[in-house]
Amino acid sequence: MPGEVPAVPGVVSARDIRRTAESIAAAQEPDGAIPWFSGGHTDPWDHIESAMALTVAGLWDEAREAYIWSAKSQRSDGSWPMQVRGGVIENHDADTNFCAYLATGVLHALSVTGDTGFAAELWPTVRAGIDFVLGLQLGAHGEIHWSANESGSSGEALLTGCSSIFHSLGCAVTLAERMGDPRPDWAAARDRLGRALRHHPEAFLDKSRYSMDWYYPVLGGAVRGAAATELIARRRDEFVVGDLGIRCVADAPWVTGAETCELVLALDAIGDTAAAATLFGNMQHLRELDGSYWTGLVFTDGKRWPEERTTWTGAAVVLAADALTRTTAGNGIFRDAPR
């Protein structure tokens, strides 16, 4: 079960990380859903990111309730609605990246806690979600359409979303083996998606102004080694802002905590630990006394924007701290993802 909590010397203590997790738990609703903030909406991806942070910080009861919410709220086709608020669906569409991410969360929970029984309980939910996602692998090069609704597929693929799905598929294949239910068809689909991500940029909508499209192929594991180092170097100066963090979009004076911590995870995954640690320290200006984190800062006028302290920003901090310090058994969930 969860034990030691990460601490990054000179930056955040174990108590700091625990307080961040407690700020996430404070927003959790009675049914287990973790919204962006108290009273805000819940989406299935950020909900899982928050559950992973709770696990790292030892709040396993709360994390279990979050995963149980995912199982209970899954629809018969294996999908989840894109947005829910207070138990009421606000957006019925399904986002494939959102639907795949439970595989990452369940493998992470199993790695940290060793609770094979709970992983087995959630396995049918993971399996149905992945099968739904791969039903939308409709692109000519193996890309996966980003969303679907009752009218059908969006017909378009996103580089960031598919990079995250690539990672989740790796977690799903690993889980399938551990559950005694191997899925070679998933592995083959993942291979096709990886080739699309590495060799067919034309398969994806152009979202290159967003920093996530820059680093997510590395974070998700589709690009590693020398190619990853070169990819990160290519736009580092465009996105990294002094001692504040990284821009969310290249053409806006706005640094965001979650994107910065995701880049920390990507850099850690390719062995650039010094740069990762520096970025992690730099973004701490977004921290509040209760352990929560502001989403971002407009650095031209020094204003927090939006005026929200989001659970998923705090969650990214916790996961980055764990990766940097190698504290829990789940610290390599991004670094050790299969290629």
Short mmCIF file of C-alpha atoms in Angstrom, two decimals:
data_model
loop_
_atom_site.label_atom_id
_atom_site.label_comp_id
_atom_site.label_asym_id
_atom_site.label_seq_id
_atom_site.Cartn_x
_atom_site.Cartn_y
_atom_site.Cartn_z
CA MET A 1 0.00 0.00 0.00
CA PRO A 2 1.11 3.65 -0.36
CA GLY A 3 3.98 4.64 1.90
CA GLU A 4 6.57 7.38 1.56
CA VAL A 5 5.45 10.67 0.00
CA PRO A 6 7.77 12.46 -2.46
CA ALA A 7 9.82 15.46 -1.35
CA VAL A 8 12.00 17.54 -3.68
CA PRO A 9 14.78 19.02 -1.52
CA GLY A 10 14.78 22.79 -1.45
CA VAL A 11 11.53 22.97 -3.39
CA VAL A 12 8.67 21.06 -1.76
CA SER A 13 8.58 18.87 1.32
CA ALA A 14 6.63 15.65 1.76
CA ARG A 15 4.15 17.65 3.83
CA ASP A 16 3.81 20.14 0.95
CA ILE A 17 3.00 17.33 -1.46
CA ARG A 18 0.53 15.84 0.99
CA ARG A 19 -1.19 19.22 1.31
CA THR A 20 -1.47 19.45 -2.46
CA ALA A 21 -3.12 16.04 -2.54
CA GLU A 22 -5.42 17.08 0.30
CA SER A 23 -6.45 20.14 -1.73
CA ILE A 24 -7.42 17.77 -4.55
CA ALA A 25 -9.33 15.51 -2.18
CA ALA A 26 -11.17 18.53 -0.78
CA ALA A 27 -12.73 19.10 -4.20
CA GLN A 28 -13.81 15.47 -4.60
CA GLU A 29 -17.56 14.99 -4.76
CA PRO A 30 -19.52 12.42 -2.70
CA ASP A 31 -19.84 10.07 -5.69
CA GLY A 32 -16.04 10.03 -6.16
CA ALA A 33 -15.79 12.46 -9.08
CA ILE A 34 -12.91 14.93 -8.97
CA PRO A 35 -13.87 18.16 -10.74
CA TRP A 36 -11.47 20.86 -11.88
CA PHE A 37 -12.25 22.69 -8.64
CA SER A 38 -15.10 22.60 -6.14
CA GLY A 39 -18.32 23.17 -8.05
CA GLY A 40 -16.57 22.87 -11.40
CA HIS A 41 -17.00 20.26 -14.09
CA THR A 42 -15.36 16.85 -14.23
CA ASP A 43 -13.74 15.38 -17.31
CA PRO A 44 -12.56 11.74 -17.35
CA TRP A 45 -8.89 12.51 -18.13
CA ASP A 46 -8.21 15.13 -15.47
CA HIS A 47 -10.22 13.04 -13.00
CA ILE A 48 -7.76 10.16 -13.51
CA GLU A 49 -4.74 12.46 -13.30
CA SER A 50 -6.03 13.60 -9.91
CA ALA A 51 -6.62 10.01 -8.77
CA MET A 52 -3.01 9.19 -9.63
CA ALA A 53 -1.81 12.10 -7.49
CA LEU A 54 -3.95 10.95 -4.57
CA THR A 55 -2.34 7.52 -4.86
CA VAL A 56 1.18 8.96 -4.83
CA ALA A 57 0.41 10.98 -1.69
CA GLY A 58 -1.07 8.01 0.18
CA LEU A 59 -4.72 9.03 -0.05
CA TRP A 60 -5.66 5.61 -1.34
CA ASP A 61 -9.25 5.56 -0.07
CA GLU A 62 -10.00 8.72 -2.01
CA ALA A 63 -8.20 7.40 -5.08
CA ARG A 64 -10.22 4.17 -4.94
CA GLU A 65 -13.44 6.16 -4.87
CA ALA A 66 -12.28 8.09 -7.91
CA TYR A 67 -11.59 4.89 -9.86
CA ILE A 68 -14.91 3.42 -8.77
CA TRP A 69 -16.61 6.55 -10.14
CA SER A 70 -14.95 5.87 -13.48
CA ALA A 71 -16.28 2.33 -13.50
CA LYS A 72 -19.79 3.38 -12.53
CA SER A 73 -20.00 6.27 -14.99
CA GLN A 74 -18.80 4.35 -18.06
CA ARG A 75 -21.42 4.00 -20.78
CA SER A 76 -22.42 0.74 -22.42
CA ASP A 77 -20.24 1.39 -25.48
CA GLY A 78 -17.13 1.77 -23.28
CA SER A 79 -17.00 5.56 -23.44
CA TRP A 80 -17.49 8.40 -20.97
CA PRO A 81 -19.17 11.74 -21.58
CA MET A 82 -16.69 14.53 -22.12
CA GLN A 83 -17.99 16.76 -19.33
CA VAL A 84 -20.10 16.22 -16.19
CA ARG A 85 -21.04 18.66 -13.46
CA GLY A 86 -22.58 17.51 -10.19
CA GLY A 87 -23.59 14.21 -11.76
CA VAL A 88 -25.31 15.89 -14.73
CA ILE A 89 -23.84 15.40 -18.20
CA GLU A 90 -23.00 18.73 -19.84
CA ASN A 91 -21.31 17.34 -22.96
CA HIS A 92 -22.38 13.90 -24.18
CA ASP A 93 -19.58 13.59 -26.77
CA ALA A 94 -16.76 11.13 -26.09
CA ASP A 95 -13.08 12.12 -26.28
CA THR A 96 -10.90 9.12 -27.17
CA ASN A 97 -7.92 10.36 -25.17
CA PHE A 98 -10.15 10.74 -22.12
CA CYS A 99 -11.50 7.23 -22.60
CA ALA A 100 -8.05 5.64 -22.91
CA TYR A 101 -6.48 7.27 -19.84
CA LEU A 102 -8.04 4.94 -17.28
CA ALA A 103 -5.52 2.30 -18.41
CA THR A 104 -2.70 4.60 -17.31
CA GLY A 105 -4.37 5.25 -13.98
CA VAL A 106 -5.07 1.60 -13.19
CA LEU A 107 -1.53 0.47 -14.07
CA HIS A 108 -0.21 3.31 -11.92
CA ALA A 109 -2.44 2.30 -9.00
CA LEU A 110 -1.37 -1.33 -9.33
CA SER A 111 2.31 -0.33 -9.43
CA VAL A 112 2.06 1.83 -6.30
CA THR A 113 -0.27 -0.28 -4.17
CA GLY A 114 0.20 -3.82 -5.43
CA ASP A 115 -3.56 -4.27 -5.14
CA THR A 116 -4.12 -6.83 -7.88
CA GLY A 117 -7.68 -7.46 -6.73
CA PHE A 118 -8.67 -3.86 -7.33
CA ALA A 119 -6.93 -3.83 -10.71
CA ALA A 120 -8.84 -6.98 -11.66
CA GLU A 121 -12.08 -5.33 -10.56
CA LEU A 122 -11.40 -2.40 -12.89
CA TRP A 123 -10.04 -4.48 -15.77
CA PRO A 124 -13.39 -4.90 -17.60
CA THR A 125 -13.82 -1.11 -17.51
CA VAL A 126 -10.33 -0.55 -18.92
CA ARG A 127 -10.89 -3.19 -21.59
CA ALA A 128 -14.19 -1.69 -22.73
CA GLY A 129 -12.68 1.79 -22.85
CA ILE A 130 -9.72 0.73 -24.97
CA ASP A 131 -11.94 -1.23 -27.36
CA PHE A 132 -14.08 1.88 -27.80
CA VAL A 133 -11.01 4.01 -28.53
CA LEU A 134 -9.59 1.58 -31.09
CA GLY A 135 -12.94 1.51 -32.83
CA LEU A 136 -12.06 5.07 -33.84
CA GLN A 137 -8.65 4.22 -35.29
CA LEU A 138 -9.98 5.21 -38.67
CA GLY A 139 -7.17 7.30 -40.10
CA ALA A 140 -5.21 6.18 -43.13
CA HIS A 141 -1.94 6.04 -41.17
CA GLY A 142 -3.26 4.56 -37.92
CA GLU A 143 -4.23 7.82 -36.24
CA ILE A 144 -7.25 7.81 -33.93
CA HIS A 145 -10.06 10.29 -34.35
CA TRP A 146 -10.27 12.55 -31.36
CA SER A 147 -13.99 12.41 -30.60
CA ALA A 148 -17.33 10.83 -31.42
CA ASN A 149 -20.99 11.43 -30.76
CA GLU A 150 -24.29 9.90 -31.78
CA SER A 151 -23.70 11.17 -35.33
CA GLY A 152 -20.34 9.38 -35.62
CA SER A 153 -16.66 10.21 -35.57
CA SER A 154 -15.17 13.71 -35.64
CA GLY A 155 -13.08 12.58 -38.61
CA GLU A 156 -10.02 14.41 -37.26
CA ALA A 157 -7.02 13.42 -35.17
CA LEU A 158 -4.99 15.44 -32.65
CA LEU A 159 -1.26 14.95 -32.12
CA THR A 160 -1.40 15.57 -28.36
CA GLY A 161 -4.41 13.33 -27.84
CA CYS A 162 -2.97 10.51 -29.94
CA SER A 163 0.38 10.78 -28.13
CA SER A 164 -1.42 10.33 -24.82
CA ILE A 165 -3.44 7.45 -26.27
CA PHE A 166 -0.18 5.83 -27.42
CA HIS A 167 1.00 5.92 -23.81
CA SER A 168 -2.31 4.60 -22.47
CA LEU A 169 -2.26 1.75 -25.00
CA GLY A 170 1.15 0.72 -23.71
CA CYS A 171 -0.24 0.68 -20.18
CA ALA A 172 -3.28 -1.26 -21.39
CA VAL A 173 -1.13 -3.92 -23.08
CA THR A 174 0.90 -4.31 -19.89
CA LEU A 175 -2.25 -4.57 -17.80
CA ALA A 176 -3.71 -7.14 -20.17
CA GLU A 177 -0.67 -9.34 -19.69
CA ARG A 178 -0.83 -8.99 -15.91
CA MET A 179 -4.52 -9.79 -15.92
CA GLY A 180 -3.92 -12.96 -17.93
CA ASP A 181 -5.90 -11.52 -20.85
CA PRO A 182 -3.27 -10.64 -23.47
CA ARG A 183 -4.37 -8.38 -26.31
CA PRO A 184 -1.94 -8.58 -29.24
CA ASP A 185 -4.46 -6.64 -31.32
CA TRP A 186 -4.00 -3.66 -28.99
CA ALA A 187 -0.22 -3.92 -29.35
CA ALA A 188 -0.55 -3.95 -33.15
CA ALA A 189 -2.87 -0.92 -33.06
CA ARG A 190 -0.40 0.89 -30.84
CA ASP A 191 2.43 0.15 -33.28
CA ARG A 192 0.39 1.68 -36.12
CA LEU A 193 -0.36 4.74 -34.03
CA GLY A 194 3.31 5.13 -33.11
CA ARG A 195 4.32 5.12 -36.78
CA ALA A 196 1.72 7.81 -37.49
CA LEU A 197 3.03 9.96 -34.65
CA ARG A 198 6.65 9.61 -35.76
CA HIS A 199 6.34 9.74 -39.52
CA HIS A 200 3.05 11.28 -40.59
CA PRO A 201 2.52 14.77 -39.12
CA GLU A 202 0.05 15.42 -41.93
CA ALA A 203 -2.35 12.98 -40.28
CA PHE A 204 -3.04 15.43 -37.45
CA LEU A 205 -4.67 18.84 -37.17
CA ASP A 206 -2.15 21.66 -36.94
CA LYS A 207 -2.08 22.71 -33.30
CA SER A 208 1.61 23.56 -33.29
CA ARG A 209 1.10 26.83 -31.42
CA TYR A 210 0.30 24.75 -28.33
CA SER A 211 3.22 23.54 -26.26
CA MET A 212 1.54 20.19 -25.71
CA ASP A 213 1.96 19.33 -29.40
CA TRP A 214 5.67 20.00 -28.91
CA TYR A 215 6.43 17.75 -25.95
CA TYR A 216 3.62 15.17 -25.88
CA PRO A 217 5.15 12.79 -28.44
CA VAL A 218 8.07 12.54 -25.98
CA LEU A 219 5.92 12.36 -22.85
CA GLY A 220 3.74 9.63 -24.36
CA GLY A 221 6.77 7.60 -25.41
CA ALA A 222 6.29 7.61 -29.19
CA VAL A 223 9.52 9.58 -29.64
CA ARG A 224 12.55 8.77 -27.50
CA GLY A 225 16.34 8.74 -27.73
CA ALA A 226 18.20 11.22 -29.94
CA ALA A 227 15.03 12.09 -31.84
CA ALA A 228 13.35 13.15 -28.60
CA THR A 229 16.31 15.27 -27.53
CA GLU A 230 16.30 16.99 -30.91
CA LEU A 231 12.53 17.53 -30.83
CA ILE A 232 12.67 19.18 -27.40
CA ALA A 233 15.65 21.35 -28.34
CA ARG A 234 13.94 22.58 -31.50
CA ARG A 235 11.34 24.70 -29.70
CA ARG A 236 12.67 25.01 -26.15
CA ASP A 237 13.48 28.71 -26.49
CA GLU A 238 10.05 29.35 -27.97
CA PHE A 239 8.14 27.92 -25.03
CA VAL A 240 10.34 28.10 -21.90
CA VAL A 241 10.05 31.47 -20.15
CA GLY A 242 12.94 32.39 -17.86
CA ASP A 243 12.36 31.23 -14.32
CA LEU A 244 8.55 31.00 -14.60
CA GLY A 245 7.78 27.78 -16.49
CA ILE A 246 6.54 27.21 -20.03
CA ARG A 247 3.96 28.86 -22.22
CA CYS A 248 0.73 27.07 -22.94
CA VAL A 249 0.68 28.63 -26.42
CA ALA A 250 3.63 30.07 -28.30
CA ASP A 251 2.02 33.41 -29.09
CA ALA A 252 0.62 34.30 -25.65
CA PRO A 253 2.45 35.66 -22.56
CA TRP A 254 0.97 32.96 -20.34
CA VAL A 255 2.80 30.24 -18.41
CA THR A 256 0.87 27.29 -17.03
CA GLY A 257 1.73 24.90 -14.23
CA ALA A 258 0.38 21.65 -15.63
CA GLU A 259 2.15 22.02 -18.97
CA THR A 260 5.37 22.90 -17.16
CA CYS A 261 5.12 19.77 -15.00
CA GLU A 262 4.30 17.62 -18.00
CA LEU A 263 7.45 18.91 -19.66
CA VAL A 264 9.27 18.01 -16.43
CA LEU A 265 7.97 14.46 -16.86
CA ALA A 266 8.99 14.40 -20.53
CA LEU A 267 12.50 15.66 -19.76
CA ASP A 268 12.86 13.18 -16.93
CA ALA A 269 11.80 10.40 -19.31
CA ILE A 270 14.68 11.17 -21.67
CA GLY A 271 17.27 11.64 -18.93
CA ASP A 272 17.45 15.44 -18.86
CA THR A 273 16.93 15.48 -15.11
CA ALA A 274 18.78 18.74 -14.43
CA ALA A 275 16.53 20.74 -16.75
CA ALA A 276 13.49 18.91 -15.40
CA ALA A 277 14.37 19.78 -11.80
CA THR A 278 14.98 23.43 -12.71
CA LEU A 279 11.61 23.76 -14.40
CA PHE A 280 9.90 22.10 -11.44
CA GLY A 281 11.38 24.64 -9.07
CA ASN A 282 10.57 27.52 -11.38
CA MET A 283 6.82 26.88 -11.50
CA GLN A 284 6.35 26.94 -7.72
CA HIS A 285 5.29 30.61 -7.88
CA LEU A 286 1.83 29.18 -8.68
CA ARG A 287 1.55 27.47 -5.29
CA GLU A 288 -0.91 28.67 -2.62
CA LEU A 289 -0.61 28.18 1.14
CA ASP A 290 -3.18 25.38 1.18
CA GLY A 291 -1.11 23.38 -1.30
CA SER A 292 -3.29 24.09 -4.33
CA TYR A 293 -1.90 25.59 -7.53
CA TRP A 294 -3.11 28.34 -9.79
CA THR A 295 -3.55 27.23 -13.37
CA GLY A 296 -1.33 29.92 -14.84
CA LEU A 297 0.19 33.39 -14.85
CA VAL A 298 0.08 36.14 -17.47
CA PHE A 299 3.66 37.24 -17.02
CA THR A 300 3.32 40.59 -18.77
CA ASP A 301 1.06 41.94 -16.03
CA GLY A 302 1.69 39.47 -13.20
CA LYS A 303 -1.93 38.33 -13.00
CA ARG A 304 -3.20 34.81 -12.31
CA TRP A 305 -5.29 33.58 -15.21
CA PRO A 306 -7.71 32.04 -15.19
CA GLU A 307 -8.54 32.78 -11.58
CA GLU A 308 -8.80 29.10 -10.80
CA ARG A 309 -6.77 26.68 -8.74
CA THR A 310 -7.27 23.45 -10.62
CA THR A 311 -7.01 19.94 -9.22
CA TRP A 312 -5.24 18.70 -12.33
CA THR A 313 -2.52 21.34 -11.99
CA GLY A 314 -1.83 20.14 -8.45
CA ALA A 315 -1.94 16.56 -9.70
CA ALA A 316 0.72 17.26 -12.34
CA VAL A 317 2.94 18.73 -9.61
CA VAL A 318 2.60 15.60 -7.47
CA LEU A 319 3.35 13.26 -10.37
CA ALA A 320 6.37 15.34 -11.41
CA ALA A 321 7.72 15.32 -7.84
CA ASP A 322 7.39 11.54 -7.73
CA ALA A 323 9.18 11.11 -11.05
CA LEU A 324 12.04 13.41 -10.05
CA THR A 325 12.60 11.70 -6.71
CA ARG A 326 11.86 8.07 -7.68
CA THR A 327 9.77 7.78 -4.51
CA THR A 328 6.83 5.47 -5.19
CA ALA A 329 6.80 2.34 -7.30
CA GLY A 330 4.71 4.25 -9.83
CA ASN A 331 7.30 6.98 -10.41
CA GLY A 332 8.23 5.62 -13.84
CA ILE A 333 4.72 5.49 -15.29
CA PHE A 334 5.86 7.86 -18.09
CA ARG A 335 9.60 7.23 -18.10
CA ASP A 336 9.34 3.45 -18.32
CA ALA A 337 6.50 3.29 -20.81
CA PRO A 338 7.15 0.59 -23.44
CA ARG A 339 8.30 1.89 -26.81
#
